[in-house]
Short mmCIF file of C-alpha atoms in Angstrom, two decimals:
data_model
loop_
_atom_site.label_atom_id
_atom_site.label_comp_id
_atom_site.label_asym_id
_atom_site.label_seq_id
_atom_site.Cartn_x
_atom_site.Cartn_y
_atom_site.Cartn_z
CA MET A 22 0.00 0.00 0.00
CA ALA A 23 1.03 3.65 -0.41
CA VAL A 24 3.27 5.19 2.23
CA PRO A 25 3.71 8.98 2.52
CA TYR A 26 6.83 11.00 3.23
CA HIS A 27 6.73 10.91 7.01
CA VAL A 28 10.12 12.29 8.16
CA LEU A 29 11.89 15.44 6.88
CA LYS A 30 15.30 17.02 7.32
CA VAL A 31 16.78 20.01 5.51
CA CYS A 32 20.55 20.26 4.98
CA GLY A 33 21.44 23.53 3.30
CA ASP A 34 19.74 23.50 -0.10
CA VAL A 35 18.76 19.83 0.06
CA VAL A 36 15.54 18.40 1.49
CA PHE A 37 15.76 14.80 2.72
CA ALA A 38 12.45 12.98 3.02
CA ALA A 39 12.01 9.44 4.33
CA ARG A 40 9.30 7.30 2.81
CA GLY A 41 9.04 3.92 4.45
CA SER A 42 12.55 2.56 4.80
CA ASN A 43 14.11 4.64 1.99
CA ILE A 44 15.48 8.20 2.02
CA TYR A 45 14.94 10.55 -0.93
CA SER A 46 16.69 13.86 -1.52
CA PHE A 47 15.23 16.90 -3.32
CA ASN A 48 16.40 20.40 -4.08
CA LEU A 49 14.41 23.41 -2.88
CA SER A 50 12.25 23.17 -6.00
CA LEU A 51 11.44 19.60 -4.92
CA GLU A 52 13.17 18.03 -7.89
CA HIS A 53 14.49 14.57 -7.14
CA LEU A 54 18.26 14.28 -6.68
CA SER A 55 19.03 10.80 -5.36
CA THR A 56 17.69 7.88 -3.33
CA TRP A 57 19.15 5.74 -0.56
CA ASN A 58 17.50 2.32 -0.41
CA TYR A 59 17.45 0.23 2.72
CA PRO A 60 20.00 -2.56 2.12
CA ALA A 61 18.99 -6.19 1.90
CA LYS A 62 20.91 -9.35 2.68
CA ALA A 63 22.01 -11.81 0.05
CA ASP A 64 19.01 -14.00 0.88
CA GLY A 65 16.67 -11.16 -0.01
CA LYS A 66 15.58 -10.43 3.57
CA PRO A 67 15.89 -6.92 4.98
CA CYS A 68 19.22 -6.23 6.63
CA GLY A 69 18.75 -6.66 10.38
CA SER A 70 15.84 -9.09 10.13
CA SER A 71 16.21 -12.25 12.12
CA SER A 72 17.06 -15.41 10.22
CA VAL A 73 15.75 -18.02 12.63
CA PRO A 74 14.14 -21.38 11.99
CA GLN A 75 10.40 -21.33 11.61
CA ALA A 76 8.09 -23.44 13.71
CA ALA A 77 8.47 -27.06 12.86
CA SER A 78 5.44 -29.25 12.55
CA PRO A 79 4.79 -31.62 15.46
CA ALA A 80 6.80 -34.81 15.39
CA ALA A 81 5.31 -37.71 13.50
CA GLU A 82 5.80 -40.08 16.42
CA VAL A 83 3.78 -38.77 19.35
CA PRO A 84 2.73 -40.33 22.65
CA PRO A 85 -0.56 -42.24 22.63
CA SER A 86 -3.74 -40.30 23.16
CA LYS A 87 -4.88 -39.73 26.70
CA ARG A 88 -7.51 -42.22 27.84
CA ARG A 89 -10.67 -40.75 29.33
CA ARG A 90 -13.24 -42.41 31.54
CA LEU A 91 -16.77 -42.20 30.11
CA GLU A 92 -20.18 -42.92 31.49
CA ALA A 93 -21.63 -46.34 30.89
CA GLY A 94 -23.64 -46.73 27.71
CA GLN A 95 -21.71 -44.24 25.62
CA GLY A 96 -20.76 -46.01 22.43
CA GLU A 97 -18.52 -49.03 22.07
CA GLY A 98 -16.05 -49.86 24.77
CA THR A 99 -18.51 -49.10 27.57
CA GLY A 100 -17.15 -49.10 31.08
CA ALA A 101 -14.15 -47.90 33.01
CA GLY A 102 -11.10 -47.06 30.97
CA ALA A 103 -12.89 -46.91 27.60
CA ASP A 104 -10.97 -44.99 24.96
CA ILE A 105 -12.69 -42.14 23.13
CA GLY A 106 -10.45 -42.80 20.12
CA GLU A 107 -10.47 -40.15 17.43
CA ALA A 108 -12.17 -37.61 19.69
CA SER A 109 -9.01 -37.05 21.78
CA ASN A 110 -6.15 -37.48 19.35
CA GLY A 111 -4.75 -35.10 16.74
CA ASN A 112 -6.78 -36.54 13.82
CA ALA A 113 -9.61 -34.08 14.10
CA THR A 114 -12.34 -33.84 11.48
CA ALA A 115 -13.55 -30.61 9.92
CA GLU A 116 -16.84 -30.57 11.85
CA PRO A 117 -16.93 -29.77 15.58
CA GLU A 118 -17.61 -32.77 17.80
CA VAL A 119 -19.66 -32.93 20.97
CA LEU A 120 -18.31 -35.21 23.66
CA GLU A 121 -20.31 -36.57 26.60
CA VAL A 122 -18.08 -36.53 29.65
CA GLY A 123 -20.00 -37.44 32.79
CA ASN A 124 -23.13 -35.28 32.87
CA ARG A 125 -21.42 -32.41 30.99
CA ARG A 126 -21.46 -31.57 27.30
CA ARG A 127 -18.21 -30.24 25.86
CA LYS A 128 -17.97 -28.82 22.37
CA LYS A 129 -14.62 -29.43 20.75
CA ASP A 130 -13.75 -26.32 18.76
CA LYS A 131 -11.32 -27.05 15.98
CA SER A 132 -10.48 -23.36 15.60
CA ALA A 133 -8.76 -23.42 18.99
CA CYS A 134 -5.89 -25.52 17.62
CA LYS A 135 -4.60 -23.23 14.92
CA GLU A 136 -1.11 -23.15 13.50
CA PRO A 137 1.20 -20.52 15.02
CA ASN A 138 0.92 -17.08 13.48
CA ASN A 139 4.14 -16.60 11.53
CA THR A 140 3.53 -13.02 10.49
CA PRO A 141 6.48 -11.16 8.91
CA LEU A 142 8.53 -8.87 11.07
CA GLU A 143 7.73 -5.18 11.06
CA LYS A 144 9.43 -3.40 8.16
CA PRO A 145 12.19 -1.14 9.53
CA PHE A 146 10.75 2.26 8.66
CA VAL A 147 12.88 5.36 9.15
CA GLN A 148 11.79 6.90 12.45
CA GLY A 149 14.03 9.97 12.53
CA LEU A 150 16.47 12.07 10.51
CA HIS A 151 19.10 14.31 12.10
CA ALA A 152 21.89 16.41 10.58
CA THR A 153 25.08 17.90 11.93
CA THR A 154 25.26 21.68 12.11
CA ASP A 155 27.68 21.81 9.18
CA GLY A 156 25.42 19.57 7.07
CA ARG A 157 28.23 17.13 6.27
CA HIS A 158 26.62 14.14 7.96
CA LEU A 159 23.08 12.79 8.22
CA VAL A 160 21.97 10.37 10.95
CA ALA A 161 18.92 8.15 10.48
CA VAL A 162 17.15 5.82 12.91
CA THR A 163 15.16 2.79 11.81
CA GLY A 164 12.63 1.29 14.17
CA SER A 165 12.21 -2.47 14.34
CA ASP A 166 15.90 -3.27 13.77
CA LYS A 167 17.01 -0.68 16.42
CA THR A 168 19.69 0.64 14.09
CA ILE A 169 21.43 4.03 13.89
CA TRP A 170 22.78 4.85 10.42
CA VAL A 171 25.40 7.52 9.74
CA PHE A 172 25.80 8.96 6.23
CA GLU A 173 28.22 11.37 4.69
CA HIS A 174 26.53 14.12 2.67
CA ASP A 175 28.35 15.55 -0.35
CA GLY A 176 26.24 18.73 -0.31
CA ALA A 177 24.39 17.80 -3.50
CA GLY A 178 21.94 15.30 -2.05
CA LYS A 179 23.98 12.09 -2.38
CA LEU A 180 24.39 9.96 0.75
CA ILE A 181 27.31 7.62 1.42
CA GLN A 182 26.76 5.14 4.26
CA LEU A 183 29.54 5.25 6.86
CA SER A 184 28.24 3.03 9.65
CA GLN A 185 25.34 0.87 10.77
CA ARG A 186 25.03 0.22 14.53
CA MET A 187 22.28 -1.74 16.22
CA MET A 188 21.52 -0.47 19.73
CA PRO A 189 20.63 -2.75 22.68
CA LYS A 190 17.10 -1.32 22.74
CA ARG A 191 15.05 0.58 20.17
CA PRO A 192 16.02 4.28 20.10
CA CYS A 193 13.12 6.66 20.54
CA SER A 194 15.05 9.93 20.30
CA ILE A 195 18.59 10.95 19.41
CA VAL A 196 20.51 14.20 19.39
CA ILE A 197 23.89 15.22 17.98
CA THR A 198 26.11 17.24 20.30
CA PRO A 199 27.03 20.81 19.20
CA ASP A 200 30.60 19.76 18.40
CA ASN A 201 29.29 17.25 15.83
CA GLN A 202 31.34 14.46 17.41
CA THR A 203 28.88 12.46 19.53
CA ILE A 204 25.40 10.97 19.25
CA LEU A 205 23.19 10.66 22.33
CA SER A 206 20.59 7.92 21.95
CA ALA A 207 17.61 7.61 24.31
CA ASP A 208 15.72 4.33 24.14
CA LYS A 209 12.35 3.07 25.32
CA PHE A 210 14.00 1.04 28.06
CA GLY A 211 14.89 4.32 29.80
CA ASP A 212 18.62 4.53 29.06
CA VAL A 213 20.72 7.18 27.31
CA TYR A 214 23.82 5.99 25.45
CA SER A 215 26.71 7.98 24.04
CA LEU A 216 28.41 6.83 20.85
CA PRO A 217 30.81 8.60 18.49
CA LEU A 218 29.41 10.00 15.27
CA ILE A 219 32.20 8.34 13.29
CA PRO A 220 32.94 4.98 14.93
CA SER A 221 36.56 4.08 15.57
CA PRO A 222 37.95 0.53 15.31
CA PHE A 223 37.09 -1.61 18.30
CA THR A 224 40.18 -1.92 20.52
CA GLU A 225 41.45 -5.27 21.75
CA GLU A 226 40.68 -4.31 25.35
CA GLN A 227 37.07 -3.51 24.46
CA LYS A 228 36.76 -6.82 22.61
CA GLN A 229 38.03 -8.69 25.66
CA GLN A 230 35.60 -6.84 27.92
CA THR A 231 32.70 -7.64 25.61
CA SER A 232 33.78 -11.29 25.44
CA LYS A 233 33.98 -11.42 29.24
CA GLU A 234 30.45 -10.03 29.59
CA ASP A 235 29.17 -12.51 27.03
CA ASN A 236 30.78 -15.41 28.92
CA GLU A 237 29.14 -14.26 32.16
CA ILE A 238 25.76 -14.15 30.46
CA LYS A 239 26.29 -17.63 28.96
CA SER A 240 27.27 -18.98 32.38
CA ALA A 241 24.08 -17.56 33.85
CA ASP A 242 22.11 -19.16 30.99
CA ASN A 243 23.65 -22.59 31.65
CA ALA A 244 22.99 -22.30 35.36
CA SER A 245 19.35 -21.46 34.71
CA LYS A 246 18.99 -24.51 32.45
CA ASP A 247 20.42 -26.90 35.05
CA ALA A 248 18.09 -25.90 37.85
CA THR A 249 15.20 -23.54 38.29
CA PRO A 250 15.86 -21.30 41.33
CA GLU A 251 13.38 -21.19 44.15
CA PRO A 252 11.31 -17.97 44.46
CA SER A 253 13.24 -16.86 47.53
CA ARG A 254 16.54 -17.51 45.82
CA SER A 255 15.57 -15.87 42.52
CA ALA A 256 14.88 -12.64 44.38
CA THR A 257 18.56 -12.49 45.32
CA LEU A 258 19.90 -12.96 41.79
CA SER A 259 21.70 -10.03 40.24
CA THR A 260 19.92 -7.96 37.63
CA ALA A 261 22.24 -9.17 34.88
CA ALA A 262 21.79 -12.85 35.74
CA ALA A 263 18.02 -12.50 36.07
CA ALA A 264 17.86 -10.79 32.68
CA ALA A 265 20.06 -13.45 31.13
CA ALA A 266 18.12 -16.37 32.56
CA GLN A 267 16.14 -18.05 29.81
CA PHE A 268 12.81 -19.81 30.12
CA LYS A 269 13.06 -23.58 29.83
CA PRO A 270 9.86 -25.58 29.25
CA GLN A 271 9.37 -28.19 31.96
CA ALA A 272 7.16 -30.34 29.73
CA ASN A 273 8.35 -32.51 26.84
CA GLU A 274 6.89 -34.67 24.08
CA PHE A 275 6.37 -37.59 26.49
CA THR A 276 4.44 -35.64 29.15
CA VAL A 277 1.83 -33.94 26.95
CA HIS A 278 -0.99 -35.85 25.31
CA THR A 279 -3.44 -33.53 23.58
CA LYS A 280 -2.84 -31.79 20.29
CA ARG A 281 -3.40 -28.37 21.87
CA ASN A 282 -0.74 -28.96 24.52
CA ARG A 283 1.71 -30.31 21.97
CA MET A 284 1.18 -27.19 19.86
CA ALA A 285 1.73 -24.99 22.93
CA LEU A 286 4.99 -26.82 23.62
CA GLU A 287 6.16 -26.29 20.04
CA ASN A 288 5.36 -22.56 20.34
CA GLN A 289 7.35 -22.33 23.58
CA LYS A 290 10.36 -23.91 21.90
CA LEU A 291 10.04 -21.56 18.95
CA ALA A 292 9.83 -18.53 21.24
CA LEU A 293 12.97 -19.68 23.04
CA GLU A 294 14.83 -20.09 19.73
CA LEU A 295 13.76 -16.62 18.63
CA LYS A 296 14.96 -15.11 21.90
CA LEU A 297 18.32 -16.85 21.72
CA ALA A 298 18.81 -15.86 18.07
CA GLU A 299 17.93 -12.24 18.82
CA LYS A 300 20.30 -12.21 21.77
CA SER A 301 23.15 -13.67 19.71
CA ARG A 302 22.57 -11.17 16.93
CA ALA A 303 22.45 -8.26 19.38
CA ALA A 304 25.71 -9.38 21.00
CA ALA A 305 27.39 -9.59 17.60
CA ASP A 306 26.07 -6.25 16.38
CA ALA A 307 26.82 -4.41 19.65
CA ALA A 308 30.59 -4.74 19.20
CA PHE A 309 31.10 -1.00 18.86
CA GLU A 310 31.98 1.80 21.21
CA HIS A 311 29.00 2.99 23.24
CA THR A 312 28.70 4.23 26.82
CA LEU A 313 25.72 4.22 29.14
CA LEU A 314 25.29 7.75 30.52
CA LEU A 315 22.08 7.78 32.53
CA GLY A 316 18.77 6.04 32.95
CA HIS A 317 15.12 6.58 33.85
CA VAL A 318 12.70 4.16 35.44
CA SER A 319 10.20 4.98 32.70
CA MET A 320 10.11 4.96 28.90
CA LEU A 321 12.18 7.83 27.51
CA THR A 322 10.57 9.99 24.82
CA ALA A 323 12.98 12.88 24.13
CA VAL A 324 16.58 13.97 24.75
CA LEU A 325 18.32 17.33 24.29
CA VAL A 326 21.72 18.87 24.92
CA ALA A 327 21.53 22.34 26.50
CA THR A 328 24.09 24.97 27.48
CA ALA A 329 23.63 27.22 30.50
CA PRO A 330 24.15 30.82 29.27
CA SER A 331 25.56 31.99 32.61
CA THR A 332 28.22 29.30 33.05
CA GLY A 333 28.59 27.68 29.63
CA ARG A 334 28.20 24.23 31.14
CA LYS A 335 26.56 21.43 29.17
CA TYR A 336 23.49 19.59 30.39
CA ILE A 337 21.41 16.67 29.16
CA ILE A 338 17.64 17.19 29.30
CA THR A 339 15.46 14.09 29.07
CA ALA A 340 11.70 13.53 29.14
CA ASP A 341 9.74 10.35 29.82
CA ARG A 342 6.27 8.89 29.74
CA ASP A 343 5.76 9.57 33.47
CA GLU A 344 5.45 13.37 32.99
CA HIS A 345 9.05 14.02 34.12
CA ILE A 346 11.60 16.36 32.58
CA ARG A 347 15.04 15.78 34.09
CA VAL A 348 18.12 18.00 33.88
CA SER A 349 21.38 16.05 34.25
CA ARG A 350 25.00 17.06 33.98
CA GLY A 351 26.41 16.87 30.48
CA THR A 352 29.87 15.60 31.39
CA PRO A 353 30.07 11.89 30.47
CA SER A 354 31.60 10.97 33.83
CA GLN A 355 28.90 12.90 35.74
CA ALA A 356 25.82 12.39 33.56
CA HIS A 357 24.23 10.28 36.31
CA ILE A 358 24.09 13.35 38.59
CA ILE A 359 20.68 15.03 38.48
CA GLU A 360 20.71 18.82 38.67
CA GLY A 361 16.95 19.28 38.79
CA PHE A 362 13.50 18.55 37.40
CA CYS A 363 10.87 20.50 35.48
CA LEU A 364 7.64 19.19 36.97
CA GLY A 365 4.14 20.27 36.03
CA HIS A 366 2.92 18.06 33.21
CA GLU A 367 -0.10 15.92 34.01
CA ASP A 368 0.31 13.62 31.02
CA PHE A 369 3.19 12.16 29.04
CA VAL A 370 5.89 14.43 27.60
CA SER A 371 6.68 13.56 23.99
CA LYS A 372 8.69 16.50 22.59
CA LEU A 373 11.26 19.03 23.80
CA CYS A 374 12.88 21.96 22.05
CA ILE A 375 15.02 24.96 22.98
CA PRO A 376 13.89 28.19 21.27
CA THR A 377 16.38 29.47 18.73
CA GLY A 378 18.21 32.47 20.19
CA GLN A 379 17.04 31.88 23.79
CA PRO A 380 18.99 28.91 25.18
CA GLU A 381 17.85 29.60 28.75
CA LEU A 382 14.28 28.54 27.89
CA LEU A 383 12.78 25.13 27.16
CA ILE A 384 9.50 24.28 25.42
CA SER A 385 7.79 20.96 26.11
CA GLY A 386 4.61 19.31 24.92
CA GLY A 387 2.91 15.95 24.87
CA GLY A 388 -0.48 14.71 26.01
CA ASP A 389 -1.47 17.88 27.89
CA ASP A 390 -3.65 20.62 26.41
CA ASP A 391 -0.86 23.21 26.59
CA LEU A 392 2.69 23.91 25.56
CA PHE A 393 4.92 24.51 28.60
CA LEU A 394 7.65 27.16 28.67
CA TRP A 395 10.37 26.55 31.28
CA ASP A 396 13.41 28.17 32.79
CA TRP A 397 15.06 24.78 32.71
CA ALA A 398 18.13 25.65 34.79
CA ALA A 399 15.93 26.79 37.69
CA GLY A 400 13.24 24.14 37.09
CA LYS A 401 10.65 26.91 36.96
CA LEU A 402 7.52 27.03 34.81
CA VAL A 403 7.40 30.41 33.05
CA SER A 404 4.14 30.23 31.08
CA LYS A 405 1.73 28.01 29.15
CA ALA A 406 0.11 28.25 25.71
CA ASN A 407 -3.08 26.36 24.99
CA VAL A 408 -3.07 24.19 21.86
CA LEU A 409 -6.27 22.21 22.34
CA GLN A 410 -8.54 25.18 21.74
CA HIS A 411 -6.94 25.82 18.35
CA ALA A 412 -7.16 22.13 17.47
CA GLN A 413 -10.86 22.13 18.30
CA LEU A 414 -11.43 24.87 15.71
CA ILE A 415 -10.17 22.36 13.14
CA GLU A 416 -11.70 19.20 14.60
CA SER A 417 -14.57 20.15 16.87
CA GLU A 418 -14.85 16.69 18.47
CA THR A 419 -11.24 16.69 19.67
CA LYS A 420 -11.02 16.04 23.41
CA LYS A 421 -7.32 15.25 23.77
CA ILE A 422 -4.27 16.08 21.71
CA ALA A 423 -0.96 14.30 21.26
CA ILE A 424 1.89 16.52 20.07
CA GLY A 425 3.86 14.57 17.50
CA ARG A 426 6.28 17.29 16.30
CA LEU A 427 7.72 20.41 17.95
CA PHE A 428 10.11 22.53 15.93
CA THR A 429 11.61 26.00 16.35
CA CYS A 430 13.38 28.48 14.07
CA GLN A 431 14.31 32.16 14.21
CA GLN A 432 12.68 34.96 12.22
CA LYS A 433 15.24 37.03 10.37
CA SER A 434 13.47 40.39 10.55
CA ASN A 435 13.03 40.72 14.32
CA GLY A 436 15.02 37.75 15.70
CA ARG A 437 12.02 36.22 17.43
CA ALA A 438 11.62 32.47 17.65
CA TRP A 439 8.88 30.66 15.77
CA VAL A 440 7.49 27.40 17.15
CA PHE A 441 5.70 24.94 14.87
CA VAL A 442 3.40 22.34 16.44
CA ILE A 443 1.91 19.25 14.81
CA CYS A 444 -0.76 17.29 16.66
CA GLU A 445 -1.43 13.73 15.59
CA ARG A 446 -4.48 13.29 13.32
CA ILE A 447 -5.19 17.02 13.21
CA PRO A 448 -4.98 18.42 9.62
CA ALA A 449 -3.28 21.68 10.57
CA LEU A 450 0.08 23.23 11.39
CA PHE A 451 0.01 25.53 14.44
CA CYS A 452 2.44 28.45 14.46
CA PHE A 453 3.43 30.18 17.71
CA GLN A 454 5.85 33.02 18.28
CA LEU A 455 7.92 33.51 21.42
CA GLN A 456 7.40 37.07 22.64
CA ASP A 457 9.48 37.77 25.73
CA THR A 458 8.46 34.91 28.03
CA THR A 459 5.12 33.97 26.47
CA LEU A 460 4.15 31.85 23.49
CA GLN A 461 1.71 33.78 21.31
CA HIS A 462 -0.40 31.89 18.77
CA ILE A 463 -0.06 33.64 15.41
CA GLN A 464 -1.37 31.33 12.75
CA THR A 465 -3.09 28.01 12.08
CA ILE A 466 -2.50 26.64 8.60
CA ARG A 467 -5.02 24.05 7.49
CA THR A 468 -3.69 21.17 5.42
CA ALA A 469 -5.46 18.74 3.13
CA ARG A 470 -4.07 15.79 5.07
CA ASN A 471 -2.57 15.26 8.49
CA PRO A 472 0.95 16.76 8.50
CA LEU A 473 3.65 14.43 9.77
CA ASP A 474 6.83 16.50 9.99
CA VAL A 475 8.14 20.02 9.49
CA ASP A 476 11.53 21.61 8.93
CA VAL A 477 12.75 25.06 7.92
CA VAL A 478 15.09 26.14 5.16
CA LYS A 479 16.95 28.84 7.05
CA GLN A 480 18.69 30.35 4.04
CA ALA A 481 15.47 30.90 2.10
CA ALA A 482 13.18 31.30 5.13
CA GLU A 483 10.82 28.59 3.94
CA ALA A 484 9.20 25.72 5.78
CA ALA A 485 8.52 22.30 4.29
CA ALA A 486 5.84 20.09 5.83
CA SER A 487 5.09 16.53 4.78
CA SER A 488 1.54 15.34 4.36
CA SER A 489 0.06 11.90 4.88
CA SER A 490 -1.72 11.91 1.54
CA SER A 491 -1.64 8.73 -0.50
CA SER A 492 0.50 10.46 -3.12
CA GLY A 493 3.13 11.42 -0.53
CA SER A 494 3.11 15.14 -1.28
CA LEU A 495 5.35 17.75 0.35
CA ALA A 496 3.70 21.09 1.03
CA VAL A 497 6.08 24.07 0.98
CA LEU A 498 5.31 27.17 3.01
CA ASP A 499 6.86 30.35 1.64
CA TRP A 500 7.75 33.21 3.96
CA ALA A 501 6.06 36.52 3.13
CA GLU A 502 5.66 39.80 4.95
CA GLN A 503 2.10 40.51 5.96
CA ASP A 504 1.72 43.39 3.51
CA ASP A 505 2.93 41.25 0.61
CA VAL A 506 0.42 38.45 1.12
CA MET A 507 -2.29 38.63 -1.52
CA ALA A 508 -5.86 37.93 -0.48
CA GLU A 509 -6.23 34.99 -2.85
CA GLN A 510 -2.99 33.48 -1.51
CA GLN A 511 -4.07 33.66 2.11
CA PRO A 512 -4.47 30.17 3.60
CA VAL A 513 -7.39 29.51 5.91
CA HIS A 514 -6.04 30.43 9.32
CA GLU A 515 -6.64 32.43 12.46
CA GLY A 516 -5.08 35.82 13.03
CA SER A 517 -2.61 37.46 10.69
CA GLY A 518 -0.78 34.84 8.63
CA LEU A 519 2.85 35.09 7.60
CA TRP A 520 3.23 31.71 5.93
CA VAL A 521 1.80 31.08 2.46
CA LYS A 522 1.34 27.65 0.93
CA SER A 523 2.83 27.08 -2.49
CA ASN A 524 1.72 24.50 -5.02
CA ALA A 525 5.09 22.75 -5.28
CA THR A 526 5.00 18.97 -5.29
CA PRO A 527 7.94 16.56 -5.29
CA ASN A 528 9.10 15.54 -8.73
CA GLY A 529 10.71 12.20 -8.05
CA PRO A 530 10.85 8.64 -9.30
CA ALA A 531 7.89 6.34 -9.10
CA VAL A 532 7.85 4.78 -5.65
CA GLU A 533 6.61 1.27 -5.16
CA GLU A 534 3.03 1.25 -3.93
CA ASP A 535 2.94 -2.36 -2.76
CA ILE A 536 4.61 -2.21 0.66
CA ASN A 537 4.11 -5.18 2.94
CA VAL A 538 2.43 -3.39 5.81
CA SER A 539 -1.19 -3.43 6.87
CA PRO A 540 -3.21 -0.21 7.31
CA GLN A 541 -3.31 -0.79 11.08
CA GLU A 542 0.47 -1.19 11.29
CA LEU A 543 0.99 1.89 9.14
CA GLN A 544 -1.20 3.94 11.46
CA LYS A 545 0.88 2.83 14.44
CA ILE A 546 4.09 3.81 12.65
CA LEU A 547 2.85 7.22 11.50
CA TYR A 548 1.06 8.11 14.76
CA PRO A 549 3.04 6.57 17.66
CA THR A 550 2.60 9.39 20.19
CA GLU A 551 -1.00 8.79 21.25
CA SER A 552 -0.08 5.28 22.40
CA LEU A 553 2.02 6.86 25.19
CA ARG A 554 -1.15 7.95 26.98
CA LYS A 555 -1.76 5.84 30.06
CA THR A 556 -4.89 3.76 30.41
CA ALA A 557 -6.73 2.47 33.45
CA VAL A 558 -4.67 -0.72 33.26
CA ASP A 559 -1.43 1.27 33.43
CA PHE A 560 -2.59 3.06 36.56
CA GLU A 561 -3.58 -0.23 38.20
CA GLU A 562 -0.08 -1.59 37.60
#
């Protein structure tokens, strides 16, 4: 099915747009320049997909069917120990059977014993694009394979792959440090890792350390297979050993008798093989330099690097699903030290940004109705700006919003910061302007489809926003002074608009329409933020 351009990044005069697992480059006139295709293995499978054995059919030689005691007078073989024959073995007929067991009637549903669902793995769509400040390198993140890709950009739209590194857990947000030397990766497990932008060869000492850790994990695996620890003893196991311990089925082919139980046993073995194969692949792919800096006890959603204007010190700002915004020291050896929190959100925090030109401030948004403006160094809430009321003018039935994109740029004429907000499933782009210490709503630009991403061409003062239309169009917003905006060019918006939509559409190669992803899976990929909202079950846990 058709997949739109869902992630954008502008590097100088080149617009990079990700569509599915491929990255396309365009010039400012949206003429196609080049394409980077997600690599595939020699066997034709996507690079990073797991090549593990599929579920084998049950063995031909199986234990005899379980004998059931029936009431007297029920068919042949009346009396104690009579065998129900075909009714209890794996040779089931197409029609459901009704068995008389005692005084109870039990309907044997053949649909309950289905083959395991061997659905294909999720296609590794590009989840984020990031560029260095000099535009020489582009960093991409793909989802299901947990991989960070680093490309060299020649300035004309062509990408040359430099590295491919699979992280221990799926990255949810990354940031490149101002010196363009380091990548900070925040994952959904709650950890923040530091890894060099350009990886260096793995030293012999690091290889030995990795081998030592792998041997410890294997030893813990073997110990768990020999004996299952008692509950009191398992509570005393170390975190590493408990994580490494693998599940071992206690049943075998000689202790199960029904077809359903045999199928369950086969599925348990398959799940164990998948887990071991994934673990082996992760250990092999993780042989690169990366350092754990800090961790949360909740799912991380955003990470930033900030500089205190008064002292010039670096800090790492992280946000999580539990409404927390944490300020930690930016020095690698002291990143575990917490300097403070910005507390005030009542729902998840999904996006963070520092206004261009005002590094002492922080803007955050997520599942709340408002944007929050912080003095992050002091942990003080400065002001709020309501977004829900503007979304309700577009979609009147909207009760909650989920901010999927938060982007800032600086206006050339007066130096004020613009803030662009995209809410999931709302066909509009909301434009705010930072005036002193308040966020003032200036314009709402309606779009034909739900916008998915936004970026700004700083040299030409234009903004490009992707749309989730089936044709994968890119809408370009041209900057214009208010007096120069013609009435017929005015988009439908509130207040005085300064952004005008052009009719430019990408002129690129024909993109394959038949992508192996269901509409439900595509919706989850394009709109992942709303799923962060907690439900009643989450609160009970």
